[in-house]
Coordinates of C-alpha atoms in Angstrom, one line a residue:
M364 CA 0.6 -0.2 -0.3
K365 CA 2.8 2.4 1.0
K366 CA 4.4 2.0 -2.6
I367 CA 0.7 2.7 -4.5
L368 CA 0.5 6.2 -2.5
I369 CA 3.9 6.8 -3.7
A370 CA 3.5 6.3 -6.6
A371 CA 0.3 8.1 -6.6
A372 CA 2.3 11.6 -5.2
V373 CA 4.9 11.1 -7.7
V374 CA 2.5 11.4 -10.5
A375 CA -0.3 13.5 -8.8
A376 CA 2.8 16.0 -7.5
G377 CA 4.8 15.8 -10.3
A378 CA 2.8 16.3 -13.2
G379 CA 1.1 19.5 -10.9
G380 CA 4.8 20.7 -9.9
Y381 CA 6.4 20.5 -13.8
W382 CA 3.5 22.3 -14.4
A383 CA 3.2 24.9 -11.8
S384 CA 6.9 24.8 -11.3
Q385 CA 6.8 27.2 -14.8
Q386 CA 5.3 29.6 -12.0
P387 CA 2.3 32.9 -11.7
S388 CA 1.4 36.1 -12.0
S389 CA -1.7 38.2 -11.4
D390 CA -4.7 37.4 -14.2
T391 CA -7.9 38.0 -14.7
G392 CA -11.0 36.2 -15.0
Q393 CA -10.3 32.0 -14.6
S394 CA -7.3 33.0 -12.7
N395 CA -9.6 34.7 -9.5
E396 CA -12.2 31.5 -9.8
V397 CA -9.7 29.9 -9.0
L398 CA -8.0 31.5 -6.5
A399 CA -11.6 31.9 -5.2
S400 CA -11.2 28.6 -4.1
V401 CA -7.8 28.7 -2.6
P402 CA -8.1 29.1 1.4
A403 CA -5.7 32.8 2.9
D404 CA -4.0 29.8 4.8
T405 CA -3.2 27.9 2.7
P406 CA 0.0 26.1 3.2
I407 CA 1.3 26.2 -0.2
F408 CA 0.7 27.9 -3.5
S409 CA 2.2 28.3 -6.2
G410 CA 0.1 29.3 -9.9
Q411 CA 0.8 30.0 -13.6
L412 CA -1.4 32.5 -13.9
K413 CA -1.0 34.2 -17.1
P414 CA -0.7 31.2 -20.0
F415 CA 3.3 29.6 -19.9
P416 CA 3.4 28.1 -23.6
I417 CA 4.0 24.7 -22.8
K418 CA 5.0 23.6 -26.5
S419 CA 7.9 25.3 -26.7
Y420 CA 9.3 25.2 -23.7
I421 CA 8.7 21.3 -24.3
N422 CA 10.2 21.4 -27.7
S423 CA 13.5 23.6 -26.3
L424 CA 14.8 21.0 -24.2
S425 CA 17.5 18.5 -25.3
Q426 CA 16.8 15.0 -26.5
S427 CA 18.6 13.8 -23.6
Y428 CA 16.3 15.4 -20.6
K429 CA 13.3 14.4 -21.9
S430 CA 15.0 10.5 -21.8
Y431 CA 14.3 8.6 -18.9
P432 CA 16.3 4.9 -17.3
D433 CA 13.6 1.8 -19.0
E434 CA 14.2 0.8 -15.5
L435 CA 12.8 3.6 -13.6
F436 CA 9.4 2.7 -12.7
G437 CA 10.0 -1.6 -13.3
E438 CA 9.2 -2.2 -10.3
F439 CA 5.7 -1.2 -10.7
E440 CA 5.9 -2.3 -14.1
Q441 CA 5.9 -6.2 -12.5
S442 CA 4.4 -5.5 -9.8
N443 CA 0.3 -7.9 -9.7
D444 CA -0.9 -4.7 -7.8
A445 CA -3.6 -3.3 -10.3
R446 CA -2.7 0.3 -8.9
A447 CA 0.7 0.2 -9.3
K448 CA 0.7 -0.7 -13.1
F449 CA -1.5 1.6 -13.3
F450 CA 0.4 4.1 -11.8
A451 CA 3.4 2.8 -14.3
S452 CA 1.6 3.5 -17.4
L453 CA 1.0 7.1 -16.7
S454 CA 4.1 7.7 -15.8
Q455 CA 5.2 5.8 -19.2
I456 CA 2.2 8.0 -21.0
Y457 CA 4.3 11.2 -19.6
I458 CA 7.7 9.8 -21.1
D459 CA 6.4 9.4 -23.6
S460 CA 4.3 12.9 -24.3
L461 CA 8.0 14.0 -24.7
D462 CA 9.2 13.5 -27.3
S463 CA 7.9 17.1 -28.4
G464 CA 6.2 19.8 -28.1
Q465 CA 3.0 19.2 -30.4
K466 CA 2.8 15.5 -28.7
F467 CA 2.9 16.7 -25.5
V468 CA -0.5 19.1 -25.7
T469 CA -2.2 16.3 -28.2
T470 CA -1.4 14.0 -25.4
Y471 CA -3.4 16.1 -22.6
G472 CA -5.6 17.9 -24.6
L473 CA -4.0 21.6 -23.8
A474 CA -3.3 24.2 -25.9
D475 CA -0.1 25.4 -27.0
D476 CA -0.3 28.5 -24.1
I477 CA -1.7 26.8 -20.3
R478 CA -2.0 28.1 -16.8
S479 CA -2.0 26.0 -14.2
Y480 CA -2.2 26.0 -10.4
F481 CA -1.4 24.3 -7.5
Y482 CA -2.2 24.3 -3.8
T483 CA -3.3 22.2 -0.9
L484 CA -6.7 22.2 0.9
G485 CA -5.0 21.7 4.6
L486 CA -3.2 18.3 3.6
L487 CA -4.5 16.8 0.5
P488 CA -3.4 18.5 -2.5
V489 CA -4.8 20.3 -4.7
I490 CA -3.3 20.1 -8.7
K491 CA -5.3 22.6 -11.4
V492 CA -4.6 22.8 -15.6
E493 CA -6.3 24.2 -17.8
V494 CA -7.6 22.0 -20.8
A495 CA -8.0 22.5 -24.1
K496 CA -9.6 19.1 -25.1
P497 CA -11.0 17.6 -22.4
E498 CA -11.5 14.0 -24.0
A499 CA -7.7 13.7 -24.3
I500 CA -7.6 13.0 -20.0
W501 CA -10.5 10.6 -20.1
G502 CA -8.4 8.9 -23.6
L503 CA -5.0 8.5 -21.4
L504 CA -6.7 7.9 -18.4
D505 CA -9.2 4.4 -20.0
K506 CA -5.8 3.4 -21.4
A507 CA -4.3 3.2 -17.9
E508 CA -6.9 1.5 -16.8
T509 CA -7.4 -1.1 -20.0
D510 CA -3.2 -1.5 -19.7
S511 CA -3.6 -2.6 -15.6
G512 CA -6.9 -3.8 -14.9
F513 CA -7.8 -0.9 -12.4
S514 CA -10.9 1.4 -12.8
H515 CA -12.7 4.0 -11.6
Q516 CA -15.6 5.1 -9.9
L517 CA -17.9 7.5 -11.5
K518 CA -19.4 9.6 -8.5
R519 CA -21.5 12.8 -8.7
I520 CA -21.3 16.1 -6.4
Q521 CA -23.8 19.0 -7.3
G522 CA -24.0 18.2 -10.7
I523 CA -20.3 17.1 -11.7
E524 CA -18.8 14.5 -12.6
Y525 CA -15.7 13.2 -11.4
R526 CA -13.6 9.7 -11.8
A527 CA -12.4 8.4 -7.9
Y528 CA -9.5 5.8 -8.0
T529 CA -9.6 4.0 -4.8
L530 CA -6.3 3.6 -3.0
T531 CA -6.6 2.1 0.2
D532 CA -6.8 -2.0 0.2
A533 CA -10.5 -3.5 -0.2
G534 CA -12.5 -3.4 3.3
E535 CA -10.5 -0.4 5.2
A536 CA -11.9 1.9 7.8
D537 CA -10.2 5.0 5.7
T538 CA -10.3 5.5 1.9
I539 CA -8.0 7.2 0.4
E540 CA -9.0 8.4 -3.4
L541 CA -7.3 10.7 -5.9
L542 CA -10.1 11.9 -8.2
F543 CA -9.7 13.9 -11.7
S544 CA -12.6 16.0 -12.9
Q545 CA -13.1 18.6 -15.4
Q546 CA -15.6 21.7 -16.2
D547 CA -15.4 24.9 -18.2
G548 CA -11.9 23.5 -19.8
L549 CA -10.0 23.3 -16.0
L550 CA -8.3 19.4 -14.6
T551 CA -8.3 19.7 -12.0
V552 CA -6.0 16.5 -9.3
T553 CA -7.0 16.2 -6.0
F554 CA -8.0 13.6 -2.9
D555 CA -10.6 12.5 -0.9
A556 CA -10.0 11.4 2.4
P557 CA -13.2 12.0 4.4
Q558 CA -11.5 10.7 7.7
L559 CA -10.4 14.2 7.5
V560 CA -13.2 15.6 8.7
E561 CA -13.8 18.8 6.6
G562 CA -15.8 18.1 3.6
T563 CA -12.6 19.8 1.2
L564 CA -14.3 18.3 -1.8
E565 CA -16.8 21.0 -3.1
T566 CA -13.9 23.6 -2.2
A567 CA -11.4 21.1 -4.1
L568 CA -13.6 20.8 -7.0
G569 CA -14.6 24.7 -7.1
L570 CA -18.1 24.2 -6.2
K571 CA -17.8 26.1 -3.3
P572 CA -15.4 28.9 -2.3
A573 CA -13.3 28.9 0.4
S574 CA -14.0 31.7 2.8
P575 CA -11.6 33.8 3.3
S576 CA -10.3 33.1 0.0
L577 CA -6.4 33.8 -1.6
A578 CA -8.7 36.0 -4.1
D579 CA -9.9 38.2 -0.9
T580 CA -6.2 39.5 0.0
H581 CA -3.2 41.0 -2.0
V582 CA -1.0 38.6 -1.3
L583 CA 0.3 37.5 -4.5
N584 CA 0.4 41.0 -5.8
D585 CA 2.5 42.1 -2.3
I586 CA 5.1 39.2 -2.8
I587 CA 5.4 40.9 -6.4
K588 CA 6.0 43.8 -5.3
I589 CA 8.1 43.6 -3.0
H590 CA 10.4 41.2 -4.7
G591 CA 10.1 43.0 -7.7
F592 CA 9.5 39.4 -9.2
S593 CA 7.8 39.5 -12.6
D594 CA 4.4 39.0 -12.8
E595 CA 5.1 36.0 -14.6
A596 CA 6.0 34.1 -11.2
V597 CA 4.7 33.8 -7.8
G598 CA 4.4 31.4 -5.4
F599 CA 5.1 30.7 -1.4
L600 CA 4.8 29.1 1.3
N601 CA 3.3 30.3 4.6
H602 CA 5.5 28.8 7.9
Q603 CA 2.7 31.2 9.8
V604 CA 0.5 28.5 8.8
L605 CA 2.5 25.3 10.0
V606 CA 3.5 26.8 13.4
E607 CA -0.3 27.5 14.2
A608 CA -1.2 23.6 13.1
M609 CA 1.6 22.4 14.8
T610 CA 1.4 24.5 18.1
T611 CA -2.9 23.6 18.2
T612 CA -5.6 21.2 17.5
D613 CA -7.9 23.8 15.7
G614 CA -6.2 27.1 15.0
N615 CA -6.4 26.2 11.4
Q616 CA -7.5 23.5 8.4
L617 CA -4.3 21.9 8.7
A618 CA -4.6 21.7 12.5
R619 CA -7.4 20.6 12.4
Q620 CA -6.2 18.1 9.6
V621 CA -3.5 16.6 11.9
T622 CA -5.3 16.7 14.3
A623 CA -7.8 13.9 12.9
L624 CA -4.7 11.9 12.6
A625 CA -3.6 11.7 15.2
A626 CA -6.7 10.3 16.8
Q627 CA -7.1 7.7 13.9
E628 CA -3.4 6.8 15.7
G629 CA -4.0 6.8 19.4
E630 CA -1.1 9.2 19.7
D631 CA -0.2 13.1 19.2
P632 CA 3.9 13.9 18.2
L633 CA 2.6 17.2 18.6
L634 CA 2.5 16.8 22.3
E635 CA 5.0 19.0 23.5
F636 CA 4.2 21.3 20.9
R637 CA 1.1 21.9 21.3
T638 CA 1.1 24.0 24.4
E639 CA 0.8 27.5 25.3
Q640 CA 3.8 28.7 25.6
C641 CA 5.3 26.7 22.6
H642 CA 2.0 28.0 20.9
N643 CA 3.3 31.2 21.6
E644 CA 6.7 31.7 21.5
F645 CA 6.9 29.6 18.5
S646 CA 4.1 32.2 16.8
A647 CA 6.3 34.3 17.6
V648 CA 9.6 33.3 15.4
A649 CA 7.4 32.6 13.0
A650 CA 6.2 36.2 12.6
N651 CA 9.8 37.1 11.9
W652 CA 9.8 34.0 9.3
P653 CA 7.3 34.6 8.0
R654 CA 7.1 32.9 4.5
T655 CA 9.4 31.3 1.9
V656 CA 8.1 33.3 -1.5
F657 CA 9.6 32.4 -4.8
G658 CA 9.0 33.8 -8.6
L659 CA 10.6 34.6 -11.3
N660 CA 13.2 36.9 -12.3
K661 CA 12.9 36.8 -15.9
V662 CA 11.6 34.0 -18.4
S663 CA 12.3 33.6 -22.2
I664 CA 10.6 30.7 -24.2
G665 CA 10.7 29.5 -27.4
D666 CA 11.2 26.4 -29.9
E667 CA 15.2 26.5 -29.9
Q668 CA 16.0 27.3 -26.5
S669 CA 14.5 28.2 -23.5
S670 CA 15.9 30.8 -20.2
L671 CA 14.2 30.4 -16.9
A672 CA 15.5 32.4 -14.2
L673 CA 14.6 32.2 -10.1
S674 CA 14.5 33.2 -6.9
T675 CA 13.2 31.7 -3.0
V676 CA 13.1 34.5 -0.7
I677 CA 12.9 33.2 3.3
E678 CA 11.3 36.4 4.5
S679 CA 12.3 37.7 7.6
K680 CA 11.5 41.1 9.4
N681 CA 14.8 40.2 11.9
Q682 CA 16.7 42.9 11.1
V683 CA 19.5 42.0 13.3
L684 CA 20.2 38.8 12.6
L685 CA 19.2 40.0 9.0
N686 CA 23.0 43.0 9.7
A687 CA 24.3 40.6 10.5
L688 CA 24.5 37.7 7.8
M689 CA 25.0 40.6 5.6
K690 CA 27.9 41.7 6.8
M691 CA 29.6 38.3 6.2
R692 CA 29.1 38.9 2.5
G693 CA 32.1 38.9 0.5
F694 CA 32.4 39.7 -3.0
I695 CA 32.2 37.1 -6.0
P696 CA 34.2 37.2 -8.9
D697 CA 33.2 38.4 -12.6
Y698 CA 34.1 35.4 -14.2
V699 CA 31.3 33.3 -11.9
K700 CA 28.9 36.3 -12.1
N701 CA 28.6 36.0 -15.7
S702 CA 30.0 32.8 -16.5
Q703 CA 28.4 31.5 -20.0
D704 CA 31.5 30.7 -21.2
N705 CA 32.6 28.4 -18.4
V706 CA 32.9 24.6 -18.6
F707 CA 32.1 24.8 -13.9
S708 CA 32.7 27.9 -11.8
M709 CA 31.6 28.5 -7.9
A710 CA 33.0 31.5 -5.8
L711 CA 32.7 31.5 -1.9
G712 CA 31.8 35.4 -0.6
I713 CA 33.1 35.4 2.6
E714 CA 34.8 38.6 4.7
L715 CA 36.6 36.5 7.1
N716 CA 36.7 40.1 9.5
Q717 CA 33.4 40.2 9.5
L718 CA 32.7 35.7 10.0
V719 CA 32.7 35.9 14.0
P720 CA 31.8 38.5 14.9
S721 CA 28.9 38.1 12.7
L722 CA 27.6 34.8 13.9
T723 CA 28.6 35.8 17.5
A724 CA 26.2 38.4 17.1
V725 CA 23.5 35.8 15.5
W726 CA 24.7 33.3 18.3
D727 CA 23.6 36.0 20.9
E728 CA 19.9 36.7 18.6
M729 CA 18.8 33.6 19.1
L730 CA 20.1 32.9 23.0
Q731 CA 18.3 35.7 24.4
P732 CA 14.7 35.3 24.1
Q733 CA 13.9 33.2 27.6
Y734 CA 11.7 30.9 26.0
Q735 CA 8.8 28.4 28.2
C736 CA 8.6 26.0 25.6
E737 CA 10.7 23.0 26.6
V738 CA 11.5 22.2 22.5
L739 CA 13.5 26.3 22.1
Q740 CA 14.8 25.5 25.0
E741 CA 16.5 22.6 24.4
F742 CA 17.4 23.9 21.4
Q743 CA 19.2 26.7 23.0
R744 CA 20.5 24.6 25.3
E745 CA 22.0 22.9 22.7
M746 CA 23.4 26.0 20.6
S747 CA 25.0 27.5 24.1
T748 CA 26.9 24.6 24.1
Q749 CA 29.0 25.7 21.0
S750 CA 30.5 29.1 20.2
P751 CA 31.5 30.8 17.0
A752 CA 33.9 32.4 18.5
M753 CA 36.4 29.8 18.0
L754 CA 36.6 30.1 14.7
G755 CA 38.4 32.8 15.6
M756 CA 41.0 30.8 15.9
F757 CA 41.4 29.5 12.3
T758 CA 40.0 33.1 10.6
G759 CA 42.9 34.9 12.4
M760 CA 45.6 34.3 9.6
A761 CA 43.3 35.3 6.9
N762 CA 42.7 38.1 8.2
G763 CA 41.3 40.3 4.9
V764 CA 40.5 38.3 2.6
R765 CA 36.9 38.3 1.0
G766 CA 36.6 35.3 -1.1
V767 CA 38.1 32.0 -3.2
G768 CA 36.4 31.3 -7.0
A769 CA 37.9 28.8 -8.9
A770 CA 36.9 28.0 -12.6
L771 CA 37.4 25.2 -15.4
I772 CA 36.9 27.5 -18.4
D773 CA 38.3 24.5 -21.3
Y774 CA 39.5 20.9 -21.4
K775 CA 40.0 19.3 -24.2
F776 CA 41.4 15.1 -25.1
A777 CA 43.7 14.0 -28.0
E778 CA 45.1 11.3 -29.3
S779 CA 48.4 10.0 -27.7
A780 CA 51.6 9.5 -30.2
D781 CA 53.2 7.3 -28.0
P782 CA 52.8 3.3 -29.0
Q783 CA 50.2 2.9 -26.5
G784 CA 47.8 4.8 -28.1
E785 CA 46.6 6.4 -25.0
P786 CA 44.7 9.4 -25.2
A787 CA 45.9 12.7 -23.4
L788 CA 44.9 15.5 -22.0
E789 CA 45.6 17.8 -25.1
S790 CA 44.3 21.7 -23.3
V791 CA 43.4 22.5 -20.0
D792 CA 41.9 26.5 -18.8
A793 CA 41.6 26.6 -14.8
L794 CA 41.4 29.2 -12.5
I795 CA 41.8 30.0 -8.9
S796 CA 41.1 33.1 -7.1
L797 CA 42.2 34.5 -3.7
S798 CA 40.6 38.0 -3.7
A799 CA 41.4 39.9 -0.2
D800 CA 42.5 43.5 0.7
N801 CA 46.4 42.7 1.0
P802 CA 46.8 39.3 -1.2
S803 CA 50.6 39.5 -1.3
M804 CA 51.2 39.8 2.4
L805 CA 48.4 36.7 2.8
F806 CA 51.1 35.4 0.6
N807 CA 53.9 36.0 2.7
M808 CA 52.1 34.4 5.2
V809 CA 52.0 31.1 3.8
K810 CA 55.5 31.0 2.6
P811 CA 56.8 29.5 6.2
F812 CA 54.2 26.5 5.9
A813 CA 55.7 25.9 2.0
P814 CA 59.3 25.8 1.6
E815 CA 59.2 25.2 -2.2
L816 CA 57.6 28.5 -2.0
A817 CA 60.3 30.3 -0.1
N818 CA 61.8 31.8 -2.9
I819 CA 59.2 32.8 -4.7
Q820 CA 58.8 36.7 -4.5
L821 CA 55.3 38.1 -6.0
S822 CA 55.5 41.6 -8.7
Q823 CA 52.9 43.9 -8.2
D824 CA 52.6 44.9 -11.0
G825 CA 51.1 41.8 -12.6
S826 CA 53.9 39.7 -13.6
V827 CA 54.0 35.8 -13.4
T828 CA 55.3 33.3 -11.6
D829 CA 55.5 29.9 -13.5
L830 CA 55.6 26.9 -11.0
S831 CA 55.7 24.4 -13.3
F832 CA 59.1 23.4 -11.3
M833 CA 57.0 22.1 -8.5
L834 CA 54.2 20.3 -10.4
P835 CA 56.4 18.4 -12.9
L836 CA 54.0 16.6 -15.4
P837 CA 54.3 14.9 -19.0
P838 CA 54.1 18.1 -21.3
E839 CA 50.8 15.9 -22.9
Y840 CA 49.0 16.7 -20.0
G841 CA 48.6 20.2 -20.8
I842 CA 48.5 21.7 -17.8
S843 CA 51.6 24.4 -16.9
P844 CA 50.7 26.5 -13.6
K845 CA 51.5 30.0 -13.2
L846 CA 50.9 32.5 -9.7
A847 CA 50.4 36.2 -9.6
V848 CA 48.5 39.1 -8.3
K849 CA 46.5 40.9 -10.3
G850 CA 45.1 43.7 -8.1
Q851 CA 43.5 42.5 -5.0
H852 CA 43.4 38.9 -6.4
L853 CA 46.1 36.0 -5.6
V854 CA 45.9 34.1 -9.0
L855 CA 46.9 30.4 -9.8
F856 CA 46.1 29.7 -13.6
T857 CA 46.7 27.1 -16.6
G858 CA 45.8 28.1 -19.9
D859 CA 45.7 30.8 -22.1
K860 CA 41.8 32.0 -21.7
A861 CA 42.4 31.7 -17.8
E862 CA 44.9 34.3 -18.5
A863 CA 42.6 36.3 -19.7
A864 CA 39.8 36.2 -17.0
A865 CA 42.6 36.3 -14.2
N866 CA 44.0 39.6 -16.0
A867 CA 40.7 40.8 -16.1
L868 CA 40.9 40.5 -12.2
A869 CA 43.4 43.1 -12.5
D870 CA 40.1 45.8 -13.0
E871 CA 38.3 44.1 -10.5
Q872 CA 37.2 46.2 -7.1
L873 CA 36.2 44.4 -3.9
V874 CA 32.7 44.8 -3.5
N875 CA 30.3 42.3 -1.0
N876 CA 28.5 41.8 -3.5
G877 CA 26.7 37.9 -2.5
L878 CA 27.9 34.6 -0.6
Y879 CA 28.3 31.7 -2.5
S880 CA 27.6 31.1 -6.6
V881 CA 28.3 28.3 -8.8
Y882 CA 27.8 27.9 -12.4
L883 CA 27.5 24.5 -14.7
D884 CA 27.5 24.1 -18.2
Y885 CA 26.7 20.2 -19.1
S886 CA 27.2 20.4 -22.3
K887 CA 31.1 21.4 -22.3
V888 CA 31.2 19.1 -19.6
F889 CA 30.1 16.2 -21.0
A890 CA 31.1 16.7 -24.4
P891 CA 34.9 15.8 -24.2
I892 CA 34.2 12.7 -21.9
L893 CA 32.3 11.3 -24.7
S894 CA 35.2 12.1 -27.2
L895 CA 37.0 10.8 -24.9
A896 CA 35.8 7.3 -25.1
E897 CA 35.3 7.3 -28.4
M898 CA 39.0 7.9 -29.3
T899 CA 39.6 4.7 -26.5
G900 CA 36.8 3.1 -27.5
E901 CA 35.3 2.5 -24.2
P902 CA 31.5 2.0 -24.1
L903 CA 30.0 4.4 -21.5
P904 CA 27.4 3.6 -19.0
E905 CA 23.8 4.4 -20.0
E906 CA 24.0 7.1 -17.3
F907 CA 26.5 9.4 -19.7
S908 CA 24.6 7.5 -23.1
M909 CA 21.7 9.5 -22.0
M910 CA 23.6 13.5 -21.1
K911 CA 25.2 13.3 -24.7
D912 CA 22.7 15.6 -25.8
Y913 CA 22.2 17.2 -22.3
N914 CA 22.6 20.8 -23.3
M915 CA 21.7 22.6 -20.0
Q916 CA 22.9 25.1 -18.3
V917 CA 22.1 25.9 -14.9
Q918 CA 24.1 28.9 -12.2
M919 CA 22.6 28.8 -8.5
G920 CA 23.7 31.8 -6.3
L921 CA 23.1 32.3 -2.3
D922 CA 22.5 36.3 -0.9
I923 CA 21.4 38.0 2.2
N924 CA 19.0 41.0 1.5
D925 CA 16.9 43.9 3.8
K926 CA 14.5 41.1 2.6
G927 CA 15.8 37.9 3.8
I928 CA 17.9 35.1 2.5
V929 CA 17.9 34.6 -1.2
F930 CA 18.4 31.9 -2.8
D931 CA 18.7 32.0 -7.0
S932 CA 18.9 30.2 -9.7
Y933 CA 18.9 29.9 -13.5
M934 CA 18.7 27.6 -16.0
N935 CA 18.9 27.6 -19.6
N936 CA 17.4 24.3 -22.0
Q937 CA 18.0 24.1 -26.3
A938 CA 16.7 21.9 -28.4
T939 CA 19.1 18.9 -29.6
P940 CA 19.6 20.0 -33.0
N941 CA 18.7 18.3 -36.0
G942 CA 15.4 16.5 -33.8
E943 CA 18.1 14.2 -33.2

């Protein structure tokens, strides 16, 4: 039974998450009708409130991105349980539909551009997707039923028909049903669990508005305005709703559902949280950290290429903590922040002079409240046994450091001329940088611990010192390490492209612009490896073979601003050339 529920969650939440993860905005008409069915206290919401070009987006994905290992759903396909086979069939339909954008929209009866929504009624997830041809959804469900022998019950409520698939075993007192309903061009996928006491079915199917609803609030517009998101996308996780559910038995819909489940089990796992002291004190914490919000900053979708830039912000109103964290921010070099020419790059921006004072301020702020809640008291006791001041022992010798970065800009294999015919590296372009107020001083401090560096005198004019004597690699490896000071940056590099990037650093001033950034170009990572495999004739594992056309670039970053903790991500997909 557990596997069946997991499979249901994968199919329902996975399909909905795929659509809903392309994100939302503020629109009129149908969007307002959907928002009227979303409770204002929903724990989570994500909505594609403006039409998203789903057909073009699927076309823009490389073929490798659409491929899945044959054994992915093998366990369910081989099961004797009709429910497992049903979900395996639906999953296979989804995978097959990814061949092209046209096949995808035809399979699911979608328009080329769609809106979609994902939220919960307490614990119960609800997915809503615009559908142009409702018969397509019924057709693929019919196929899955034929493939599996698993059938539905046709039910009706307030004149609306829907399909109900019972997921629980026969004879179980508490039933769980997976529901599919279509009306007015909108597909609804949700679950029904009568044992959760509250009648959520009418609300989930849009037959009864929530009161108060998300449509009665300005939450979505406020999130967009506060964080500067594009109105193409918005969503949130409401921490205050979660805390209310955790610390009360009936404070909101989620709390009542959790209480009902606990009553069925005969014990309440949240009992220690559900005291007056814990409720008050956790609520105060949640008021300072009310939500995690997310939205699109940039979106560009075409048949050949698509780009999405997404920000996720853990909101905070605790300015003491935010100010302390912001003081830790360091320098992220341009070759990492704007690294589209690299294979891989990453940087950690930390102003080490501020690390210990900032962490100490965070510790003091978290230990300051005199909590009465036993859970929070235990948390404080554990924190009090640790002290960030100990880090001062390790950071004292690195005063003035503002960040470190590294990049693999390019690499290439070539066939070797030796009798064995073994391939070798033809060239490598790589760079490591240390950014500091006085990088030469730091280098001189390190020299006593590395005798081989004792005779190296770094010039302040950017002159390069060849370190090949320290790393006597064969010429065919294509690595010739060089060391230099470029402005306020100590650089170690090899290769002409890396030298150009190192020279560009000389003009970059130390501006505290972030905490962390990482970039990866999948096609540039795997192309040389595939080329090497062709030279050697060695077969590649299936996982590598699937990546041969994986043309995607990903960048992620971490930063702090006066609104909270910010996670930025960027993804660019490019279609496989010639549709291959």
